[in-house]
mmCIF file of C-alpha atoms and ligand atoms in Angstrom:
data_model
loop_
_atom_site.group_PDB
_atom_site.id
_atom_site.type_symbol
_atom_site.label_atom_id
_atom_site.label_comp_id
_atom_site.label_asym_id
_atom_site.label_seq_id
_atom_site.Cartn_x
_atom_site.Cartn_y
_atom_site.Cartn_z
ATOM 1 C CA MET A 1 0.000 0.000 0.000
ATOM 2 C CA LEU A 2 2.226 2.861 1.186
ATOM 3 C CA LYS A 3 5.396 2.515 -0.876
ATOM 4 C CA PRO A 4 7.640 4.477 -3.222
ATOM 5 C CA LEU A 5 6.051 5.502 -6.505
ATOM 6 C CA THR A 6 7.882 5.971 -9.797
ATOM 7 C CA ILE A 7 6.368 8.378 -12.327
ATOM 8 C CA GLY A 8 8.644 8.484 -15.372
ATOM 9 C CA SER A 9 12.033 9.644 -14.132
ATOM 10 C CA LEU A 10 10.622 10.861 -10.807
ATOM 11 C CA VAL A 11 10.794 8.568 -7.792
ATOM 12 C CA LEU A 12 8.519 9.644 -4.942
ATOM 13 C CA LYS A 13 9.287 8.566 -1.381
ATOM 14 C CA HIS A 14 5.762 7.231 -1.136
ATOM 15 C CA ASN A 15 2.494 7.227 -2.992
ATOM 16 C CA VAL A 16 0.332 9.660 -1.003
ATOM 17 C CA VAL A 17 0.286 13.095 -2.591
ATOM 18 C CA LEU A 18 -1.507 16.395 -2.198
ATOM 19 C CA ALA A 19 -4.004 17.019 -5.013
ATOM 20 C CA PRO A 20 -4.082 20.284 -6.945
ATOM 21 C CA LEU A 21 -6.708 22.612 -5.442
ATOM 22 C CA ALA A 22 -7.355 25.955 -7.134
ATOM 23 C CA GLY A 23 -7.232 28.827 -4.656
ATOM 24 C CA ILE A 24 -5.693 26.578 -1.989
ATOM 25 C CA THR A 25 -2.506 24.759 -2.991
ATOM 26 C CA ASN A 26 -0.364 27.870 -3.003
ATOM 27 C CA LEU A 27 3.173 27.750 -1.583
ATOM 28 C CA PRO A 28 2.173 28.165 2.122
ATOM 29 C CA PHE A 29 -0.380 25.332 2.052
ATOM 30 C CA ARG A 30 1.950 23.079 0.086
ATOM 31 C CA LEU A 31 4.711 23.586 2.672
ATOM 32 C CA ILE A 32 2.316 22.692 5.476
ATOM 33 C CA CYS A 33 1.147 19.504 3.766
ATOM 34 C CA ARG A 34 4.688 18.493 2.889
ATOM 35 C CA GLU A 35 5.728 18.853 6.520
ATOM 36 C CA ALA A 36 2.795 16.601 7.429
ATOM 37 C CA GLY A 37 4.079 14.004 4.962
ATOM 38 C CA ALA A 38 2.764 14.616 1.419
ATOM 39 C CA SER A 39 5.338 13.165 -0.985
ATOM 40 C CA LEU A 40 4.395 15.462 -3.886
ATOM 41 C CA ALA A 41 2.332 18.621 -4.197
ATOM 42 C CA PHE A 42 0.954 20.515 -7.153
ATOM 43 C CA THR A 43 0.661 24.150 -8.014
ATOM 44 C CA GLU A 44 -2.792 25.566 -8.477
ATOM 45 C CA MET A 45 -3.789 25.063 -12.104
ATOM 46 C CA VAL A 46 -2.060 27.542 -14.358
ATOM 47 C CA SER A 47 -3.660 28.905 -17.513
ATOM 48 C CA VAL A 48 -1.794 28.058 -20.679
ATOM 49 C CA ASN A 49 -3.289 31.149 -22.309
ATOM 50 C CA GLY A 50 -1.869 33.236 -19.470
ATOM 51 C CA LEU A 51 1.559 31.647 -19.822
ATOM 52 C CA VAL A 52 1.758 31.984 -23.560
ATOM 53 C CA ARG A 53 0.289 35.494 -23.739
ATOM 54 C CA GLU A 54 1.482 37.104 -20.496
ATOM 55 C CA GLY A 55 4.654 35.124 -19.860
ATOM 56 C CA THR A 56 6.508 36.255 -16.763
ATOM 57 C CA LYS A 57 3.407 37.502 -14.894
ATOM 58 C CA THR A 58 1.876 34.032 -15.019
ATOM 59 C CA LEU A 59 5.205 32.345 -14.283
ATOM 60 C CA ALA A 60 5.059 34.127 -10.905
ATOM 61 C CA LEU A 61 2.255 31.682 -9.994
ATOM 62 C CA LEU A 62 4.890 28.948 -10.049
ATOM 63 C CA LYS A 63 6.876 30.430 -7.181
ATOM 64 C CA SER A 64 8.405 27.662 -5.102
ATOM 65 C CA CYS A 65 11.386 27.027 -2.798
ATOM 66 C CA SER A 66 13.755 24.198 -1.937
ATOM 67 C CA ASP A 67 11.439 22.811 0.776
ATOM 68 C CA ASP A 68 8.625 22.720 -1.780
ATOM 69 C CA ARG A 69 9.973 19.897 -3.950
ATOM 70 C CA PRO A 70 9.225 17.709 -5.770
ATOM 71 C CA LEU A 71 6.655 20.001 -7.349
ATOM 72 C CA GLY A 72 4.006 19.115 -9.896
ATOM 73 C CA ILE A 73 2.932 21.897 -12.225
ATOM 74 C CA GLN A 74 -0.627 21.694 -13.434
ATOM 75 C CA LEU A 75 -1.613 23.395 -16.682
ATOM 76 C CA PHE A 76 -5.014 23.907 -18.230
ATOM 77 C CA GLY A 77 -5.665 24.729 -21.837
ATOM 78 C CA ASP A 78 -7.099 23.155 -24.952
ATOM 79 C CA LYS A 79 -4.757 23.872 -27.863
ATOM 80 C CA PRO A 80 -2.032 21.282 -28.402
ATOM 81 C CA SER A 81 0.499 23.829 -29.700
ATOM 82 C CA ASP A 82 -0.120 26.265 -26.790
ATOM 83 C CA LEU A 83 0.141 23.467 -24.256
ATOM 84 C CA ALA A 84 3.410 22.359 -25.860
ATOM 85 C CA GLU A 85 4.792 25.897 -25.719
ATOM 86 C CA ALA A 86 3.692 26.255 -22.092
ATOM 87 C CA ALA A 87 5.348 22.925 -21.272
ATOM 88 C CA ARG A 88 8.647 24.252 -22.628
ATOM 89 C CA MET A 89 8.227 27.471 -20.627
ATOM 90 C CA VAL A 90 7.736 25.730 -17.270
ATOM 91 C CA GLU A 91 10.618 23.289 -17.652
ATOM 92 C CA GLY A 92 12.864 23.773 -14.624
ATOM 93 C CA TYR A 93 10.070 25.170 -12.448
ATOM 94 C CA GLY A 94 8.993 21.747 -11.188
ATOM 95 C CA GLU A 95 9.680 18.040 -11.403
ATOM 96 C CA LEU A 96 6.439 16.885 -13.048
ATOM 97 C CA LEU A 97 3.902 18.286 -15.485
ATOM 98 C CA ASP A 98 0.195 17.535 -15.201
ATOM 99 C CA ILE A 99 -2.552 18.534 -17.615
ATOM 100 C CA ASN A 100 -5.944 19.260 -16.119
ATOM 101 C CA MET A 101 -8.656 17.334 -17.953
ATOM 102 C CA GLY A 102 -11.100 17.156 -15.076
ATOM 103 C CA CYS A 103 -11.970 20.656 -13.900
ATOM 104 C CA PRO A 104 -15.764 21.005 -14.103
ATOM 105 C CA VAL A 105 -16.189 24.752 -13.528
ATOM 106 C CA ARG A 106 -17.906 26.747 -16.258
ATOM 107 C CA LYS A 107 -15.133 29.328 -16.563
ATOM 108 C CA VAL A 108 -12.702 26.568 -17.538
ATOM 109 C CA VAL A 109 -14.900 24.200 -19.567
ATOM 110 C CA GLY A 110 -16.271 27.236 -21.430
ATOM 111 C CA THR A 111 -12.812 27.653 -22.964
ATOM 112 C CA GLY A 112 -12.715 24.001 -24.063
ATOM 113 C CA ALA A 113 -10.249 23.063 -21.284
ATOM 114 C CA GLY A 114 -10.580 20.914 -18.128
ATOM 115 C CA SER A 115 -13.260 18.238 -18.295
ATOM 116 C CA ALA A 116 -14.607 19.641 -21.594
ATOM 117 C CA LEU A 117 -11.708 17.754 -23.198
ATOM 118 C CA LEU A 118 -13.314 14.464 -22.158
ATOM 119 C CA GLN A 119 -15.795 15.037 -24.972
ATOM 120 C CA GLU A 120 -12.923 15.064 -27.479
ATOM 121 C CA PRO A 121 -10.631 12.063 -27.026
ATOM 122 C CA LEU A 122 -8.872 12.815 -30.320
ATOM 123 C CA LYS A 123 -7.936 16.251 -29.043
ATOM 124 C CA ILE A 124 -6.658 14.645 -25.855
ATOM 125 C CA ALA A 125 -4.408 12.430 -27.979
ATOM 126 C CA ALA A 126 -3.132 15.450 -29.917
ATOM 127 C CA ILE A 127 -2.454 17.383 -26.708
ATOM 128 C CA ILE A 128 -0.502 14.582 -25.061
ATOM 129 C CA ARG A 129 1.459 13.936 -28.249
ATOM 130 C CA ALA A 130 2.408 17.602 -28.599
ATOM 131 C CA VAL A 131 3.363 18.030 -24.952
ATOM 132 C CA ARG A 132 5.252 14.733 -24.885
ATOM 133 C CA ALA A 133 7.331 15.904 -27.820
ATOM 134 C CA ALA A 134 7.966 19.270 -26.144
ATOM 135 C CA THR A 135 9.268 18.181 -22.737
ATOM 136 C CA LYS A 136 11.169 15.412 -20.996
ATOM 137 C CA MET A 137 9.438 16.175 -17.680
ATOM 138 C CA PRO A 138 7.392 13.302 -16.240
ATOM 139 C CA LEU A 139 3.953 13.855 -17.769
ATOM 140 C CA THR A 140 0.569 13.033 -16.237
ATOM 141 C CA ILE A 141 -3.069 13.881 -16.857
ATOM 142 C CA LYS A 142 -5.864 14.236 -14.308
ATOM 143 C CA ILE A 143 -9.319 13.299 -15.501
ATOM 144 C CA ARG A 144 -12.861 12.600 -14.386
ATOM 145 C CA SER A 145 -14.840 9.511 -15.445
ATOM 146 C CA GLY A 146 -16.535 11.370 -18.266
ATOM 147 C CA TRP A 147 -18.623 14.358 -19.198
ATOM 148 C CA HIS A 148 -22.053 12.789 -18.661
ATOM 149 C CA CYS A 149 -22.883 10.178 -16.049
ATOM 150 C CA GLY A 150 -22.340 6.777 -17.597
ATOM 151 C CA ASP A 151 -20.339 7.787 -20.680
ATOM 152 C CA ASN A 152 -17.251 6.498 -18.881
ATOM 153 C CA VAL A 153 -14.706 7.734 -21.389
ATOM 154 C CA PHE A 154 -12.033 7.251 -18.731
ATOM 155 C CA LYS A 155 -11.148 3.857 -20.237
ATOM 156 C CA GLU A 156 -10.597 5.260 -23.731
ATOM 157 C CA VAL A 157 -8.743 8.288 -22.355
ATOM 158 C CA GLY A 158 -6.586 6.056 -20.163
ATOM 159 C CA ARG A 159 -5.548 3.955 -23.156
ATOM 160 C CA ILE A 160 -4.779 7.116 -25.140
ATOM 161 C CA ALA A 161 -2.706 8.514 -22.280
ATOM 162 C CA GLU A 162 -0.606 5.374 -22.080
ATOM 163 C CA LEU A 163 -0.195 5.110 -25.845
ATOM 164 C CA GLU A 164 0.830 8.753 -26.280
ATOM 165 C CA GLY A 165 3.476 8.632 -23.570
ATOM 166 C CA CYS A 166 1.950 9.775 -20.276
ATOM 167 C CA ASP A 167 3.858 8.515 -17.252
ATOM 168 C CA ALA A 168 0.813 8.230 -14.969
ATOM 169 C CA ILE A 169 -2.858 9.153 -14.827
ATOM 170 C CA THR A 170 -5.082 10.376 -12.000
ATOM 171 C CA LEU A 171 -8.796 9.624 -12.044
ATOM 172 C CA HIS A 172 -11.450 11.377 -9.957
ATOM 173 C CA PRO A 173 -14.281 8.966 -10.686
ATOM 174 C CA ARG A 174 -17.201 11.353 -10.976
ATOM 175 C CA SER A 175 -18.610 12.650 -14.243
ATOM 176 C CA ARG A 176 -18.431 16.372 -14.956
ATOM 177 C CA SER A 177 -22.228 16.560 -14.668
ATOM 178 C CA LEU A 178 -22.021 15.386 -11.039
ATOM 179 C CA MET A 179 -19.654 18.249 -10.116
ATOM 180 C CA PHE A 180 -18.994 17.278 -6.467
ATOM 181 C CA THR A 181 -22.357 15.645 -5.686
ATOM 182 C CA GLY A 182 -22.996 11.972 -4.983
ATOM 183 C CA GLU A 183 -20.204 9.533 -4.288
ATOM 184 C CA ALA A 184 -17.047 8.954 -6.292
ATOM 185 C CA ASP A 185 -17.360 5.549 -8.011
ATOM 186 C CA TRP A 186 -14.146 3.842 -6.972
ATOM 187 C CA SER A 187 -14.948 0.801 -9.162
ATOM 188 C CA HIS A 188 -13.813 2.985 -12.101
ATOM 189 C CA LEU A 189 -10.379 3.176 -10.489
ATOM 190 C CA ALA A 190 -10.127 -0.602 -10.240
ATOM 191 C CA GLU A 191 -11.237 -0.864 -13.869
ATOM 192 C CA LEU A 192 -8.678 1.687 -15.086
ATOM 193 C CA LYS A 193 -5.925 0.024 -13.063
ATOM 194 C CA SER A 194 -6.712 -3.328 -14.696
ATOM 195 C CA LEU A 195 -6.433 -1.794 -18.185
ATOM 196 C CA LEU A 196 -3.172 0.134 -17.911
ATOM 197 C CA SER A 197 0.451 -0.502 -17.108
ATOM 198 C CA ILE A 198 1.310 3.133 -16.239
ATOM 199 C CA PRO A 199 0.601 4.075 -12.601
ATOM 200 C CA VAL A 200 -2.994 4.990 -11.764
ATOM 201 C CA LEU A 201 -3.624 7.452 -8.941
ATOM 202 C CA GLY A 202 -7.002 7.667 -7.260
ATOM 203 C CA SER A 203 -8.812 10.783 -6.148
ATOM 204 C CA GLY A 204 -12.280 11.220 -4.707
ATOM 205 C CA ASP A 205 -13.844 11.187 -1.272
ATOM 206 C CA LEU A 206 -10.623 10.709 0.709
ATOM 207 C CA PHE A 207 -11.743 12.437 3.878
ATOM 208 C CA THR A 208 -10.121 10.244 6.531
ATOM 209 C CA PRO A 209 -7.012 8.039 6.795
ATOM 210 C CA GLU A 210 -9.377 5.066 6.827
ATOM 211 C CA ASP A 211 -10.831 6.167 3.458
ATOM 212 C CA CYS A 212 -7.288 6.277 2.067
ATOM 213 C CA LEU A 213 -6.416 2.718 3.079
ATOM 214 C CA ARG A 214 -9.796 1.545 1.789
ATOM 215 C CA MET A 215 -9.154 3.131 -1.616
ATOM 216 C CA PHE A 216 -5.807 1.321 -1.920
ATOM 217 C CA ALA A 217 -7.383 -1.982 -0.850
ATOM 218 C CA GLU A 218 -10.542 -1.772 -2.964
ATOM 219 C CA THR A 219 -9.031 -0.421 -6.192
ATOM 220 C CA GLY A 220 -5.419 -1.616 -6.295
ATOM 221 C CA CYS A 221 -4.431 1.912 -7.393
ATOM 222 C CA ASP A 222 -0.738 2.801 -7.320
ATOM 223 C CA GLY A 223 -1.107 6.062 -5.445
ATOM 224 C CA ILE A 224 -3.683 8.417 -4.024
ATOM 225 C CA MET A 225 -4.272 12.156 -4.104
ATOM 226 C CA ILE A 226 -5.722 13.746 -0.998
ATOM 227 C CA ALA A 227 -7.795 16.877 -1.699
ATOM 228 C CA ARG A 228 -10.653 18.118 0.526
ATOM 229 C CA GLY A 229 -9.519 15.739 3.267
ATOM 230 C CA ALA A 230 -6.449 17.938 3.833
ATOM 231 C CA LEU A 231 -8.477 21.111 4.367
ATOM 232 C CA GLY A 232 -8.329 21.859 8.076
ATOM 233 C CA ASN A 233 -6.549 18.541 8.546
ATOM 234 C CA PRO A 234 -3.149 18.466 6.848
ATOM 235 C CA TRP A 235 -2.290 15.951 9.598
ATOM 236 C CA ILE A 236 -4.189 13.417 7.457
ATOM 237 C CA PHE A 237 -0.838 12.535 5.848
ATOM 238 C CA THR A 238 0.752 11.735 9.230
ATOM 239 C CA GLN A 239 -2.405 10.003 10.450
ATOM 240 C CA LEU A 240 -2.466 7.751 7.388
ATOM 241 C CA LYS A 241 1.127 6.649 7.955
ATOM 242 C CA GLU A 242 0.355 6.032 11.634
ATOM 243 C CA LEU A 243 -2.790 4.067 10.794
ATOM 244 C CA TYR A 244 -0.908 1.974 8.253
ATOM 245 C CA ASN A 245 1.957 1.206 10.645
ATOM 246 C CA THR A 246 0.075 0.740 13.920
ATOM 247 C CA GLY A 247 -3.591 0.211 13.100
ATOM 248 C CA GLY A 248 -4.613 3.421 14.882
ATOM 249 C CA HIS A 249 -3.964 7.135 14.754
ATOM 250 C CA THR A 250 -4.212 10.206 16.922
ATOM 251 C CA LEU A 251 -6.202 13.327 16.182
ATOM 252 C CA ALA A 252 -4.799 16.851 16.282
ATOM 253 C CA THR A 253 -5.403 18.658 19.559
ATOM 254 C CA THR A 254 -6.746 22.185 19.785
ATOM 255 C CA PHE A 255 -3.200 23.304 20.732
ATOM 256 C CA GLN A 256 -1.859 21.857 17.510
ATOM 257 C CA ARG A 257 -4.673 23.531 15.594
ATOM 258 C CA ALA A 258 -3.920 26.921 17.128
ATOM 259 C CA ASP A 259 -0.189 26.531 16.456
ATOM 260 C CA LEU A 260 -0.794 25.535 12.854
ATOM 261 C CA ILE A 261 -3.139 28.460 12.208
ATOM 262 C CA GLU A 262 -0.366 30.792 13.389
ATOM 263 C CA LYS A 263 2.248 29.034 11.304
ATOM 264 C CA HIS A 264 -0.001 29.096 8.241
ATOM 265 C CA LEU A 265 -0.709 32.792 8.832
ATOM 266 C CA ASN A 266 3.008 33.579 9.100
ATOM 267 C CA LEU A 267 3.694 31.774 5.843
ATOM 268 C CA PHE A 268 0.955 33.820 4.175
ATOM 269 C CA VAL A 269 2.366 37.039 5.672
ATOM 270 C CA SER A 270 5.830 36.354 4.351
ATOM 271 C CA GLU A 271 4.391 35.686 0.881
ATOM 272 C CA TRP A 272 1.843 38.457 0.571
ATOM 273 C CA GLY A 273 1.809 40.758 3.619
ATOM 274 C CA GLU A 274 -0.807 41.249 6.324
ATOM 275 C CA THR A 275 -3.936 42.212 4.363
ATOM 276 C CA ILE A 276 -3.924 39.251 1.984
ATOM 277 C CA ALA A 277 -2.641 36.913 4.717
ATOM 278 C CA VAL A 278 -5.575 37.720 6.997
ATOM 279 C CA ARG A 279 -8.045 37.259 4.144
ATOM 280 C CA GLU A 280 -6.510 33.891 3.230
ATOM 281 C CA ILE A 281 -6.212 32.505 6.746
ATOM 282 C CA LYS A 282 -9.901 33.221 7.447
ATOM 283 C CA LYS A 283 -10.841 30.633 4.818
ATOM 284 C CA HIS A 284 -8.596 28.064 6.482
ATOM 285 C CA ILE A 285 -9.809 28.867 10.004
ATOM 286 C CA GLY A 286 -13.232 27.878 8.684
ATOM 287 C CA TRP A 287 -11.720 24.410 8.192
ATOM 288 C CA TYR A 288 -9.263 24.252 11.127
ATOM 289 C CA ALA A 289 -11.912 25.323 13.652
ATOM 290 C CA LYS A 290 -14.256 22.380 13.473
ATOM 291 C CA GLY A 291 -15.355 19.646 15.833
ATOM 292 C CA PHE A 292 -14.511 21.151 19.232
ATOM 293 C CA PRO A 293 -16.578 23.170 21.704
ATOM 294 C CA GLY A 294 -16.585 26.854 20.770
ATOM 295 C CA ALA A 295 -15.462 26.183 17.180
ATOM 296 C CA SER A 296 -18.392 28.000 15.578
ATOM 297 C CA GLU A 297 -17.663 31.082 17.694
ATOM 298 C CA ILE A 298 -14.043 30.994 16.481
ATOM 299 C CA ARG A 299 -15.224 30.789 12.879
ATOM 300 C CA ARG A 300 -17.566 33.729 13.392
ATOM 301 C CA GLY A 301 -14.704 35.683 14.956
ATOM 302 C CA ALA A 302 -12.481 34.878 11.996
ATOM 303 C CA ASN A 303 -15.084 36.246 9.583
ATOM 304 C CA HIS A 304 -14.759 39.655 11.211
ATOM 305 C CA ALA A 305 -10.995 39.672 11.801
ATOM 306 C CA ALA A 306 -9.022 42.341 9.979
ATOM 307 C CA SER A 307 -5.529 42.073 11.456
ATOM 308 C CA ILE A 308 -2.889 39.602 12.596
ATOM 309 C CA ASP A 309 -3.607 40.616 16.208
ATOM 310 C CA GLU A 310 -7.249 39.687 15.862
ATOM 311 C CA ILE A 311 -6.313 36.276 14.471
ATOM 312 C CA THR A 312 -3.885 35.776 17.369
ATOM 313 C CA THR A 313 -6.676 36.566 19.825
ATOM 314 C CA LEU A 314 -8.632 33.728 18.218
ATOM 315 C CA THR A 315 -5.763 31.251 18.403
ATOM 316 C CA ASP A 316 -5.318 32.133 22.098
ATOM 317 C CA LYS A 317 -9.017 31.413 22.573
ATOM 318 C CA ILE A 318 -8.650 28.050 20.819
ATOM 319 C CA ARG A 319 -5.799 27.142 23.200
ATOM 320 C CA GLN A 320 -7.997 28.006 26.171
ATOM 321 C CA THR A 321 -10.698 25.578 25.120
ATOM 322 C CA THR A 322 -11.023 22.768 27.634
ATOM 323 C CA ALA A 323 -11.190 20.283 24.797
ATOM 324 C CA SER A 324 -7.504 20.361 23.968
ATOM 325 C CA GLN A 325 -7.031 16.713 24.817
ATOM 326 C CA VAL A 326 -10.422 15.317 23.901
ATOM 327 C CA HIS A 327 -11.379 13.463 20.781
ATOM 328 C CA PHE A 328 -12.763 15.497 17.936
ATOM 329 C CA SER A 329 -16.100 14.639 16.488
ATOM 330 C CA ASN A 330 -17.389 15.243 13.005
ATOM 331 C CA ALA A 331 -20.429 16.855 14.537
ATOM 332 C CA ASP A 332 -19.814 20.525 15.201
ATOM 333 C CA ASP A 333 -20.423 22.246 18.487
HETATM 334 C C1 LIG B 401 -11.825 23.808 -4.094
HETATM 335 C C2 LIG B 401 -11.317 22.780 -5.049
HETATM 336 C C3 LIG B 401 -10.400 23.138 -6.011
HETATM 337 C C4 LIG B 401 -9.923 22.189 -6.917
HETATM 338 N N1 LIG B 401 -9.001 22.553 -7.840
HETATM 339 C C5 LIG B 401 -8.493 21.632 -8.685
HETATM 340 C C6 LIG B 401 -7.483 21.989 -9.626
HETATM 341 O O1 LIG B 401 -7.056 23.131 -9.717
HETATM 342 N N2 LIG B 401 -7.010 21.006 -10.437
HETATM 343 C C7 LIG B 401 -7.480 19.710 -10.369
HETATM 344 O O2 LIG B 401 -7.010 18.851 -11.122
HETATM 345 N N3 LIG B 401 -8.416 19.359 -9.485
HETATM 346 C C8 LIG B 401 -8.927 20.282 -8.645
HETATM 347 N N4 LIG B 401 -9.857 19.909 -7.727
HETATM 348 C C9 LIG B 401 -10.249 18.499 -7.635
HETATM 349 C C10 LIG B 401 -9.423 17.773 -6.561
HETATM 350 O O3 LIG B 401 -8.058 17.738 -6.891
HETATM 351 C C11 LIG B 401 -9.932 16.339 -6.333
HETATM 352 O O4 LIG B 401 -9.740 15.585 -7.498
HETATM 353 C C12 LIG B 401 -11.406 16.309 -5.954
HETATM 354 O O5 LIG B 401 -11.682 17.263 -4.956
HETATM 355 C C13 LIG B 401 -11.830 14.930 -5.459
HETATM 356 O O6 LIG B 401 -11.166 14.581 -4.290
HETATM 357 P P1 LIG B 401 -11.860 14.698 -2.820
HETATM 358 O O7 LIG B 401 -13.280 14.176 -2.981
HETATM 359 O O8 LIG B 401 -11.012 13.806 -1.950
HETATM 360 O O9 LIG B 401 -11.852 16.125 -2.465
HETATM 361 C C14 LIG B 401 -10.394 20.844 -6.845
HETATM 362 C C15 LIG B 401 -11.319 20.508 -5.871
HETATM 363 C C16 LIG B 401 -11.785 21.446 -4.977
HETATM 364 C C17 LIG B 401 -12.771 21.017 -3.917
#
C-alpha cells in the first residue's frame, strides 16, 4: 500500500500526494502539507493562455522554494500547440507536469479546457502527443470519469494517455455533470488500473485516513491524491502513515490547531503581507476550527478579523478551550 512511486524519471518517497486545489494549494499550504508528509504537491492550475500570452506575470504563480519539492505543475488549456509551448516554458520550475482534464467549472470548460476535453478524445491524444514531444518532464493527466454520467470515457482516455506517452494518470471517478455531488465511483479506479500498465492514482472522497487505506485496498491503485480531506486537517498525511503502521492514529489537539493556524498565517504574511494573509487565513480557520466546543464562535470571529492581532486573539481562545485533549467529532459544536 504505502510505498515508493515511480512516475517516469521521478521517484517519490511514497504514494500519497496532495491534489491540486485551485485557490488553496499555493506555496504556504503546500509547505504545510509536505511537513505533514505529502510526498508530492501541485501548483494551483495555471492557464496556458496566461503563460503563452502574459509570460513572466503568469510564471510568478509557479513560485516555489527548496522545501517545496518535488513540485508538480498543473496546466489547463485546450490547444495542443499552446500546451506544448507552455510545457517548454515551465521546464525547470517543477519536477512533473500535469494537464488538467477534469476541472468542471464553467469558466474553464467554457474555454474548451478541463473536463470539456473528455468530450474530445482525439484532441486529448493530440495534446498529449504535442506536450510529450515538447518536454522530458514526467507527464501526467488528471481526468474525471466522463462528461455525462455513464459515458465512462475514462477507459478510452486512459488507453490514449498510455499510448501517447503519459507517465501516470489520475482519475477522480465522478462525471463532470455530477460536479462534487454523490459519491465517487471507486470501481472505475479498479477498472482503469486493470487496463493500464502506467501508474494509476485515485482521487475522490478521501476524507479520513481510513478512506485512504480503503481506496488502496478496494481499487489496487498505485497512489492516491488527498484533496478536501487535507483542508483543516493536513495531519491526514501523518495520520495515514500512523494508521498503516500501527492500526490506529491520533487526532490533532486544539493546541496543535492553534499553532498551525499561526504558522499558516506567518507563511501567508511572508508571501503576501498582512492584508492578503488575513483574508486567506480566514478561509482556512473555517476548516481548522471544526469539531470542538466553541469552534463556531471561532469561525464567526475569523469572519470579522481584519488584522494579525485579531487572528492571534482567536488562536489564544482556541488554546484556552477545555477540549484540547479530547477526541474530535465530526459533529460541530
Ligand atoms: C476547491 C477545489 C479546487 C480544486 N481545484 C483543482 C485543480 O485546480 N485542479 C485539479 O485537477 N483538481 C482540482 N480539484 C479536484 C481535486 O483535486 C480532487 O480531485 C477532488 O476534490 C476529489 O477529491 P476529494 O473528494 O477527496 O476532495 C479541486 C477541488 C476542490 C474542492
